XYZ file of N, CA and C in Angstrom:
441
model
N 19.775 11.665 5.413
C 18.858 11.407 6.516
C 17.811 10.378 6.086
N 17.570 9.711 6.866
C 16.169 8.602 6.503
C 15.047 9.575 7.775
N 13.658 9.919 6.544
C 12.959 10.595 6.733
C 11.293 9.991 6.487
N 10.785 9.311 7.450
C 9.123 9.086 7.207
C 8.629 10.130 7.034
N 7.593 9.778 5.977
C 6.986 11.068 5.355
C 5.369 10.571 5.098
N 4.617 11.374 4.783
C 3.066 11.218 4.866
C 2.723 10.634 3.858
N 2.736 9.162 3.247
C 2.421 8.893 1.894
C 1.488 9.741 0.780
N 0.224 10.664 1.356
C -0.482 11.259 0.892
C 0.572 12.092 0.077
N 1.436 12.908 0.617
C 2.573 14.382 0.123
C 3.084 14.097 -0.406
N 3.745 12.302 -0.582
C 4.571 12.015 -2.140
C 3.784 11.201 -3.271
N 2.294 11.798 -3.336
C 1.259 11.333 -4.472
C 0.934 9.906 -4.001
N 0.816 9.354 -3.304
C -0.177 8.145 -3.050
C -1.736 8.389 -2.589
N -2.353 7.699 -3.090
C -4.036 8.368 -3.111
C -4.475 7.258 -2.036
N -4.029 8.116 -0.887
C -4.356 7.278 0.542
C -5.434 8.522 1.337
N -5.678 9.537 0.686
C -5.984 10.424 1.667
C -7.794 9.839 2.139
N -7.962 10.376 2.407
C -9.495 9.939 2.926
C -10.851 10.599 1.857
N -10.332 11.159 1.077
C -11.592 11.238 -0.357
C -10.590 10.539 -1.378
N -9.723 9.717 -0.974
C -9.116 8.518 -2.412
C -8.014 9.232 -2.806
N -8.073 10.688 -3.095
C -6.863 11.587 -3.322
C -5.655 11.434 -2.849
N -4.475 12.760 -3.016
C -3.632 12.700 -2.608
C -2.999 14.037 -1.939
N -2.348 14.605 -1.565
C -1.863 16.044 -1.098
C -0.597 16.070 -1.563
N -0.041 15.083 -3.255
C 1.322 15.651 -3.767
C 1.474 17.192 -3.289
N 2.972 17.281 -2.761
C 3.803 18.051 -2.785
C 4.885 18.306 -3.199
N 5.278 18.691 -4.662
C 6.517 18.400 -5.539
C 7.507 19.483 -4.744
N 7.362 20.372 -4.277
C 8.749 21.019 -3.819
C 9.159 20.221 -2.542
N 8.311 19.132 -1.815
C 9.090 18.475 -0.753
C 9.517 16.861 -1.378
N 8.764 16.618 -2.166
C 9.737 15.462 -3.220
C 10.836 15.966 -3.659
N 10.844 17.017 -4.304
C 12.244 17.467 -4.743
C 13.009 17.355 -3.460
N 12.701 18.179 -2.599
C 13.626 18.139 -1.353
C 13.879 17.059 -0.712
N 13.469 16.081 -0.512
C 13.686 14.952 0.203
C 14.290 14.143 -0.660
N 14.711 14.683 -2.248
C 16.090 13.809 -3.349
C 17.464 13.611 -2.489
N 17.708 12.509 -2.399
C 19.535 12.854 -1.534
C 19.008 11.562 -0.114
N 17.781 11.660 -0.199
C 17.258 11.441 1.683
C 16.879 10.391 1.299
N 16.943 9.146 2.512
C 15.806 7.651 2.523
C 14.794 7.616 2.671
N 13.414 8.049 2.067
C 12.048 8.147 2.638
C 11.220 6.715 2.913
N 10.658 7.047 3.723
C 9.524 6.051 4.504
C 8.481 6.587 4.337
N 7.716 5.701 3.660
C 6.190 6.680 3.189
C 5.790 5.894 3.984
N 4.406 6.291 4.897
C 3.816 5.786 5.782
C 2.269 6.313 5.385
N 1.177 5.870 5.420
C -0.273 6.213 5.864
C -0.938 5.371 6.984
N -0.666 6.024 8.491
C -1.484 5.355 9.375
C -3.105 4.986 9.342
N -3.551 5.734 8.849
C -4.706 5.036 8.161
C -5.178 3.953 7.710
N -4.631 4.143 6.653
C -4.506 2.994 5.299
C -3.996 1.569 6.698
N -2.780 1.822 7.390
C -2.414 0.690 8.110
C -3.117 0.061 9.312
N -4.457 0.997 9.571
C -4.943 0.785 10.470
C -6.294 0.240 10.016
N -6.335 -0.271 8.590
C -7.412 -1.034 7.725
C -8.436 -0.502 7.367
N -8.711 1.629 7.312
C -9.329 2.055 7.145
C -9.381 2.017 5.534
N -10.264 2.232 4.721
C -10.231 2.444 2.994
C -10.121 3.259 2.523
N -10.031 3.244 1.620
C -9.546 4.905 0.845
C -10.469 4.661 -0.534
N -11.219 5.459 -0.438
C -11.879 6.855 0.268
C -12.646 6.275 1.485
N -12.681 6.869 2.419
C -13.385 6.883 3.897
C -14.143 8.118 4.367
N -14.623 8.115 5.359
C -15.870 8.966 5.708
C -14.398 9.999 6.243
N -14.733 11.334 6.545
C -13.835 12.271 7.277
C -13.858 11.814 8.697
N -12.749 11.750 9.586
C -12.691 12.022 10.658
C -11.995 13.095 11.489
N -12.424 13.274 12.748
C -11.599 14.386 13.364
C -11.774 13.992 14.408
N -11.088 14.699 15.332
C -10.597 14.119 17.299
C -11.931 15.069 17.589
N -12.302 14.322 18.420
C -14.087 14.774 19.013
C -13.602 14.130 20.344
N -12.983 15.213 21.733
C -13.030 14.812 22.567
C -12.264 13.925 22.889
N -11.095 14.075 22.272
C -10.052 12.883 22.833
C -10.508 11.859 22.026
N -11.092 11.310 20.819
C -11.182 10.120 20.958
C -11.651 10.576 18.986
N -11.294 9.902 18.033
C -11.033 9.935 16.424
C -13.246 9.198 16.084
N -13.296 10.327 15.295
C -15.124 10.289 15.094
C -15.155 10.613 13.880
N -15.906 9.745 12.859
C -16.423 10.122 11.417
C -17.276 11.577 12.276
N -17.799 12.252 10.554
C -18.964 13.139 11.105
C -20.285 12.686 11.599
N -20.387 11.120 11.494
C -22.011 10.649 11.717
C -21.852 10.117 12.944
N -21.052 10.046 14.078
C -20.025 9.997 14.778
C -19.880 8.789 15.816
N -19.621 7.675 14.074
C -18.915 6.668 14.558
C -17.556 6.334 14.585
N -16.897 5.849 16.241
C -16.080 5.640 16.448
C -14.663 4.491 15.405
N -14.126 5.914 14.815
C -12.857 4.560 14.272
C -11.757 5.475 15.164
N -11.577 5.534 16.210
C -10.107 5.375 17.130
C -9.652 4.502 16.984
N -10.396 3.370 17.306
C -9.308 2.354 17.502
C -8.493 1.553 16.154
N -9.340 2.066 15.061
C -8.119 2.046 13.774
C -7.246 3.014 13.617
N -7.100 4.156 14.281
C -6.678 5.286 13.641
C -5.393 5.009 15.025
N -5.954 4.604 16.052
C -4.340 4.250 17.037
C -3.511 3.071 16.663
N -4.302 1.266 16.218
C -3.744 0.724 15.634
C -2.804 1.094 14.317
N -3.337 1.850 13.352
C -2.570 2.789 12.383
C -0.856 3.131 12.919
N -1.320 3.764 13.757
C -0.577 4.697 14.146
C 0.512 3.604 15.016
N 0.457 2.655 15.392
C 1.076 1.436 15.891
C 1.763 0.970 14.565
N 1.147 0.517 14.050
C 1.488 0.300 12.536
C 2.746 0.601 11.651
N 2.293 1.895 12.120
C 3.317 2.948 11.116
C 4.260 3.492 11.716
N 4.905 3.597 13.054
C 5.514 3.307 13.710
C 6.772 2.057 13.515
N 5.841 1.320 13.695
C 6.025 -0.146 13.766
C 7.063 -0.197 12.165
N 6.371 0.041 11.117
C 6.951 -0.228 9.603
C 8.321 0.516 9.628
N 7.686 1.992 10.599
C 9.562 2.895 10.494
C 10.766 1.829 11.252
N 10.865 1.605 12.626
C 11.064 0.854 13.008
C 11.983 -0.651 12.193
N 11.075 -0.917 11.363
C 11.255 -2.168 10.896
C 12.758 -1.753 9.419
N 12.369 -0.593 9.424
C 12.702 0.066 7.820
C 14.550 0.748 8.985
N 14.620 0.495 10.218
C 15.493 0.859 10.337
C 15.482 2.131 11.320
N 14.407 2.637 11.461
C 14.415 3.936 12.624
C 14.464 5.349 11.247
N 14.021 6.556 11.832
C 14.040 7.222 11.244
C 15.479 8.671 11.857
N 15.105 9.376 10.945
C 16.025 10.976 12.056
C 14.960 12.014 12.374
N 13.545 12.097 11.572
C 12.502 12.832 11.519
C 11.677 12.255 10.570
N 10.113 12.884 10.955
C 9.227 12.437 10.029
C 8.647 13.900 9.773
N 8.051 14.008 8.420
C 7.189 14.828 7.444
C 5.603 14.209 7.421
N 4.813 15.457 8.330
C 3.711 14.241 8.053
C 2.434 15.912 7.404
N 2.020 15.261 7.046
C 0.688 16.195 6.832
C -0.581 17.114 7.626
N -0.208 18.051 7.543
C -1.189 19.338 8.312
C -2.422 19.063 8.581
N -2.577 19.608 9.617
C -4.058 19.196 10.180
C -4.942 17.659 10.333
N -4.426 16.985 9.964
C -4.887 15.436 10.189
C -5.021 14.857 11.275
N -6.139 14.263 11.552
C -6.421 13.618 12.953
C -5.243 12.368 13.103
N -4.450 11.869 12.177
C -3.375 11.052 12.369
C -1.702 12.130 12.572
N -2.083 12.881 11.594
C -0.683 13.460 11.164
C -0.435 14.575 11.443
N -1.635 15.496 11.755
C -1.043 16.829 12.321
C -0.289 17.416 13.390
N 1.003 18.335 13.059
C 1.420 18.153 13.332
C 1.484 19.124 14.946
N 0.913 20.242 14.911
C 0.579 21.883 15.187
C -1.108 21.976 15.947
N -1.566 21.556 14.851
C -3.206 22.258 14.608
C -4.184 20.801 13.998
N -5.180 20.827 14.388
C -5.941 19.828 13.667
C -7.442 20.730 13.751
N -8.406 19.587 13.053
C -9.641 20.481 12.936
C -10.311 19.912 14.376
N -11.049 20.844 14.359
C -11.798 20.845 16.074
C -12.970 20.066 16.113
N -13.233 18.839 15.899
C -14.182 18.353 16.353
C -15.428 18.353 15.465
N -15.885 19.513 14.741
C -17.098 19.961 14.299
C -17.082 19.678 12.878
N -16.323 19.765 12.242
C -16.756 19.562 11.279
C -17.127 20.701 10.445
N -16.840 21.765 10.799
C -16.924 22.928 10.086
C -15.496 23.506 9.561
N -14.580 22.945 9.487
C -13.225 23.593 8.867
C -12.088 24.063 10.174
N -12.962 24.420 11.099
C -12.430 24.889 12.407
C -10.819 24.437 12.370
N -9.974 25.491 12.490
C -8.108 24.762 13.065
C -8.325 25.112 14.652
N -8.068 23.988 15.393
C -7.526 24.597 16.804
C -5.952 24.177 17.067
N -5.125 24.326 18.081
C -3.973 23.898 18.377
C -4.099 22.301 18.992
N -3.277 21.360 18.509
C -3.022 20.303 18.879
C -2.139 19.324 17.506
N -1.955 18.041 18.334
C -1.855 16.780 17.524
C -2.594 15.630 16.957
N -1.896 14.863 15.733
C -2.796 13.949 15.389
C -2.295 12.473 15.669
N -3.164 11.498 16.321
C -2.840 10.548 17.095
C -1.609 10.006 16.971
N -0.995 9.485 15.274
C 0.421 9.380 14.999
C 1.327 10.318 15.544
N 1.075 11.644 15.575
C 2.423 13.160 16.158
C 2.110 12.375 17.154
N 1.161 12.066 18.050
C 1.267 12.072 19.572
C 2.466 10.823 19.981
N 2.353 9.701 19.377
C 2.765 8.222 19.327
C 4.358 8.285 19.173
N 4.598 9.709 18.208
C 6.016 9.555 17.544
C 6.925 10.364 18.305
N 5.868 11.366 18.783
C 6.450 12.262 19.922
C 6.880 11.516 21.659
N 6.013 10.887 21.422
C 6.000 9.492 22.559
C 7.435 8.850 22.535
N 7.945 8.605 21.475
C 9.139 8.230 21.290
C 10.310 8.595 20.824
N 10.215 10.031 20.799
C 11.541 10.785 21.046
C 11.469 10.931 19.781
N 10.540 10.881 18.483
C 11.209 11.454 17.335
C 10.814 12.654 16.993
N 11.131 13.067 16.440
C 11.087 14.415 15.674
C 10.330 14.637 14.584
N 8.838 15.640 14.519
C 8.013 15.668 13.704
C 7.774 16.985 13.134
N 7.250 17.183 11.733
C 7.564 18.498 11.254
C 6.026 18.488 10.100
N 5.951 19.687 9.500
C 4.783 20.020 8.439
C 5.758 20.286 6.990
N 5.562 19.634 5.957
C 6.058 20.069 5.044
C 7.130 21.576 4.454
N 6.241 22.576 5.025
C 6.865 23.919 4.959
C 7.884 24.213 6.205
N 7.673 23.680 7.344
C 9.328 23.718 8.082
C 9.988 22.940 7.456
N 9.669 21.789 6.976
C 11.061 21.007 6.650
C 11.502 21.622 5.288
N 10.758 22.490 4.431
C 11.305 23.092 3.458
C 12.148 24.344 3.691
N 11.313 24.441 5.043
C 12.468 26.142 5.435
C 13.676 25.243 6.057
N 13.564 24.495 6.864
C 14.982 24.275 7.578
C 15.461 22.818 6.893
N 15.571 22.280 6.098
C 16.193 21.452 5.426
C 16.434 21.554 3.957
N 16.009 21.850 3.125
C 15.676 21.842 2.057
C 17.102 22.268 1.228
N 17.908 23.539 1.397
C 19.001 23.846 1.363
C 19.982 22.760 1.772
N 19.973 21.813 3.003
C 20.838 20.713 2.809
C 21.253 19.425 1.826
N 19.837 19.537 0.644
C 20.365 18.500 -0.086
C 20.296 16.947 0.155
């Protein structure tokens, strides 16, 4: 399978404190597979490390709450755009709770840790186009055994 995946989860220090969210049991698992590492972020000319953001109302807000939407949708155009270019994907692996990447749940606005139910502007974009998006631990429950 050719599989976009969250550059942060296969150790690239794109996350937004410079870090990364390696995940070695979904590197292992994705051995066999074509990965597409993607950070809509990073593609949407934000820096790494960057201020936190979260969806405040429909619309992507540091906590001091200036507007970077419109990097975080260009991003998300972006990275799209790179899968696309790389050939199309069969599914993407993107990272929990992220105002780009989540996939389920993101944080609510505040800034206090809060999970509510929703997506992150990339799920919304990819879902937009018929692909198929997942959190690390489904794709370890339902793929991982395929090899």
């Amino acid at each position: 399978m050719r599989i976009a995946v969250s550059a942060c989860l296969l150790g690239e220090n794109c996350k937004y404190s410079g870090g990364n969210n390696l995940c070695p049991k979904l590197v292992d698992a994705l051995s066999g597979h074509e990965v597409i590492p993607v950070c809509p972020e990073v593609l949407g000319g934000l820096p790494t490390p960057r201020p936190p953001a979260e969806i405040v109302h429909g619309e992507v807000r540091t906590q001091a709450g200036e507007s970077v939407d419109a990097a975080f949708r260009l991003g998300a155009e972006r990275a799209l755009d790179h899968i696309e270019a790389a050939g199309g994907c069969d599914l993407a692996v993107l990272q929990p709770r992220s105002p780009s990447c989540g996939v389920s749940e993101v944080y609510d606005g505040t800034f206090s840790g809060r999970l509510v139910p929703g997506s992150g502007v990339f799920v919304r974009l990819l879902r937009q186009h018929g692909l198929r998006v997942m959190q690390p631990d489904e794709f370890l429950t339902e793929f991982a055994s395929l090899g």
